[in-house]
XYZ file of C-alpha atoms in Angstrom:
208
model
C 0.021 0.363 25.523
C 2.872 -1.545 24.417
C 5.391 -1.398 22.423
C 8.128 -4.441 21.176
C 11.481 -3.979 22.407
C 13.698 -3.692 18.589
C 11.100 -1.418 17.736
C 11.364 1.085 14.700
C 10.410 3.867 16.618
C 10.410 6.243 13.233
C 7.515 5.307 11.521
C 6.163 4.628 15.271
C 6.567 7.802 15.588
C 5.171 9.886 12.025
C 2.199 7.763 12.890
C 1.233 9.335 16.561
C 2.623 12.785 14.674
C 0.339 12.691 11.155
C -2.811 11.887 14.309
C -1.883 14.029 16.350
C -1.466 17.088 13.426
C -4.591 16.337 11.401
C -6.701 16.226 14.574
C -8.491 13.331 13.290
C -10.747 11.554 15.971
C -9.917 8.106 15.246
C -11.800 4.994 14.443
C -10.058 2.707 12.473
C -6.068 2.191 11.373
C -5.527 1.036 8.224
C -2.259 -0.114 7.340
C -0.380 -0.166 4.753
C 3.215 -1.394 3.911
C 5.064 2.254 2.561
C 4.164 5.749 1.413
C 2.925 5.108 -2.013
C 0.507 2.503 -1.015
C -0.639 5.267 1.231
C -1.324 7.824 -1.066
C -2.646 4.839 -3.604
C -5.391 3.714 -0.863
C -6.169 7.732 -0.129
C -6.948 9.266 -3.696
C -8.980 5.691 -4.748
C -11.339 6.408 -1.177
C -11.382 10.472 -2.979
C -11.961 8.725 -5.776
C -14.888 6.761 -4.664
C -16.230 10.141 -3.615
C -15.105 9.018 0.539
C -13.849 11.556 2.529
C -11.644 9.408 5.163
C -10.705 11.512 7.835
C -14.096 12.663 8.248
C -14.663 9.145 8.933
C -12.272 8.607 11.279
C -9.689 6.745 9.163
C -6.619 7.122 9.501
C -4.617 5.323 6.623
C -0.945 4.641 7.805
C 2.505 3.672 6.373
C 4.271 1.454 8.444
C 7.267 1.587 6.431
C 7.592 -2.047 5.612
C 6.340 -5.390 6.953
C 8.866 -5.651 8.628
C 7.037 -2.985 11.771
C 3.730 -5.183 11.358
C 3.574 -6.539 14.701
C 5.163 -2.576 16.494
C 1.691 -0.297 14.927
C -0.312 -3.660 15.982
C 1.348 -3.271 19.544
C -0.457 0.567 19.021
C -2.771 0.505 17.477
C -4.482 -3.386 18.257
C -6.378 -4.514 22.244
C -3.564 -3.616 24.150
C -2.800 -0.655 22.730
C -5.310 2.199 21.384
C -8.012 -0.739 20.013
C -8.923 0.814 17.327
C -10.663 -0.983 14.549
C -7.785 -2.530 12.074
C -7.327 -2.641 8.118
C -4.772 -2.604 5.455
C -2.406 -3.756 2.618
C -0.169 -6.632 2.407
C 2.199 -8.204 0.036
C 1.866 -11.810 -1.016
C 5.402 -12.731 0.428
C 5.075 -10.497 3.188
C 1.283 -12.471 4.521
C 3.560 -14.300 6.987
C 4.943 -10.578 8.954
C 1.565 -9.684 9.269
C -0.126 -12.896 10.455
C 2.531 -13.463 13.353
C 2.177 -9.498 14.326
C -1.889 -10.533 14.816
C -1.596 -13.225 16.353
C 0.889 -10.975 19.436
C -2.136 -8.232 19.061
C -4.733 -10.852 20.386
C -5.859 -11.074 17.116
C -5.660 -15.188 16.048
C -5.271 -16.090 12.474
C -3.504 -18.135 9.845
C -0.876 -17.289 8.126
C -2.894 -17.756 4.615
C -4.624 -14.592 2.613
C -7.744 -16.201 3.197
C -7.283 -15.560 6.996
C -5.735 -12.417 6.623
C -9.311 -10.906 4.822
C -11.643 -12.218 7.127
C -9.971 -9.475 9.551
C -9.334 -7.344 6.768
C -6.525 -7.070 5.733
C -5.986 -7.758 2.007
C -3.350 -8.760 0.516
C -1.556 -8.021 -3.205
C -0.038 -10.897 -5.144
C 3.058 -9.151 -6.060
C 2.588 -5.445 -4.213
C -0.269 -3.060 -4.858
C 2.258 -1.420 -7.915
C 1.916 -4.667 -9.689
C -2.103 -4.617 -8.757
C -2.302 -1.155 -10.547
C -0.425 -1.778 -13.512
C -2.026 -5.228 -14.544
C -5.632 -3.757 -13.527
C -4.816 -0.452 -15.926
C -2.878 -2.965 -18.991
C 0.936 -2.652 -19.769
C -0.097 -0.051 -22.745
C -2.316 2.455 -21.242
C 0.451 2.659 -18.174
C 2.986 3.488 -21.120
C 0.939 6.046 -21.807
C 0.621 7.709 -18.395
C 4.645 7.649 -18.462
C 4.290 9.761 -21.867
C 1.910 11.995 -20.526
C 4.507 12.540 -17.777
C 7.577 12.523 -19.866
C 9.125 9.499 -18.724
C 8.747 6.910 -21.635
C 12.634 7.394 -23.098
C 13.609 6.878 -19.487
C 11.715 4.189 -18.773
C 12.864 3.016 -22.550
C 16.503 3.049 -21.473
C 15.648 1.320 -18.218
C 14.592 -1.771 -20.259
C 17.936 -1.663 -22.084
C 19.580 -2.257 -19.277
C 21.190 -6.162 -19.238
C 20.193 -6.688 -15.956
C 16.242 -5.645 -17.355
C 16.767 -8.575 -19.764
C 13.928 -11.258 -19.842
C 11.935 -9.526 -17.572
C 7.773 -8.795 -18.012
C 7.120 -5.247 -18.781
C 5.530 -5.358 -15.739
C 8.768 -6.007 -13.798
C 9.961 -3.579 -15.546
C 7.875 -0.583 -14.785
C 7.194 -1.177 -11.601
C 11.565 -1.821 -11.130
C 11.018 1.537 -13.330
C 8.416 3.241 -10.448
C 10.833 2.458 -7.791
C 14.438 3.767 -9.040
C 14.374 6.952 -7.979
C 12.307 9.473 -5.226
C 9.773 10.085 -5.173
C 7.845 8.847 -7.516
C 6.895 5.906 -7.045
C 4.625 7.638 -4.620
C 3.940 9.696 -7.090
C 2.451 6.764 -9.630
C 1.017 5.384 -6.295
C -1.421 8.275 -6.605
C -1.223 8.676 -10.577
C -1.648 4.237 -11.485
C -5.222 5.522 -9.278
C -6.010 8.618 -11.199
C -6.155 6.630 -14.584
C -8.576 3.803 -13.524
C -12.382 3.685 -13.641
C -13.499 3.559 -9.621
C -15.450 1.334 -10.572
C -12.414 -0.821 -11.432
C -10.131 -0.942 -8.771
C -7.938 -3.895 -8.053
C -9.222 -6.291 -6.157
C -7.342 -6.151 -2.641
C -7.448 -2.449 -2.798
C -11.795 -2.201 -3.719
C -11.985 -4.952 -0.752
C -10.445 -3.188 1.037
C -12.735 0.554 1.096
C -15.652 -2.113 0.993
C -13.953 -2.440 4.491
C -13.991 0.285 6.060
């Protein structure tokens, strides 16, 4: 097994610990950029009646696209050699494609070529996909149910938010406090009909 020089070892170590503690017989490593993505994928699987642990599937938060290559080194053909899958944001297609090439999986840096290898691309990020799938009004009702609509309205009045779309403001709000983004990753999925998951998430689950 190789780890690239300069690798951020903290997310790798956390992933290794989670696998060791769980005792999972690892068959598929699903790489996602952050903890909110991990929460959303795991929740979506449960809502679809899936038991990822029993299936040997581990969803691993890699701590940002810059770590994609390091994780692919460890879990790919030159490392543990398990099946790979994942989600990435459209601006990060290049980082994932380079990591897949380095791991011995040839690909061109396009969304379509990544999908043939089990990596599905979100337009901006997974929160953006979930917000669009649910709709602005439904997301605002969710904020109200969480007692956070007034705080969101306050954020909307900030000078930095003027001229931005409500969807962008919602993404900013969900990422504005520690733990909030992770919580809403799960809540947005729970609010959706399991048959109406956004495309990248739906195709990821179908590929596992």
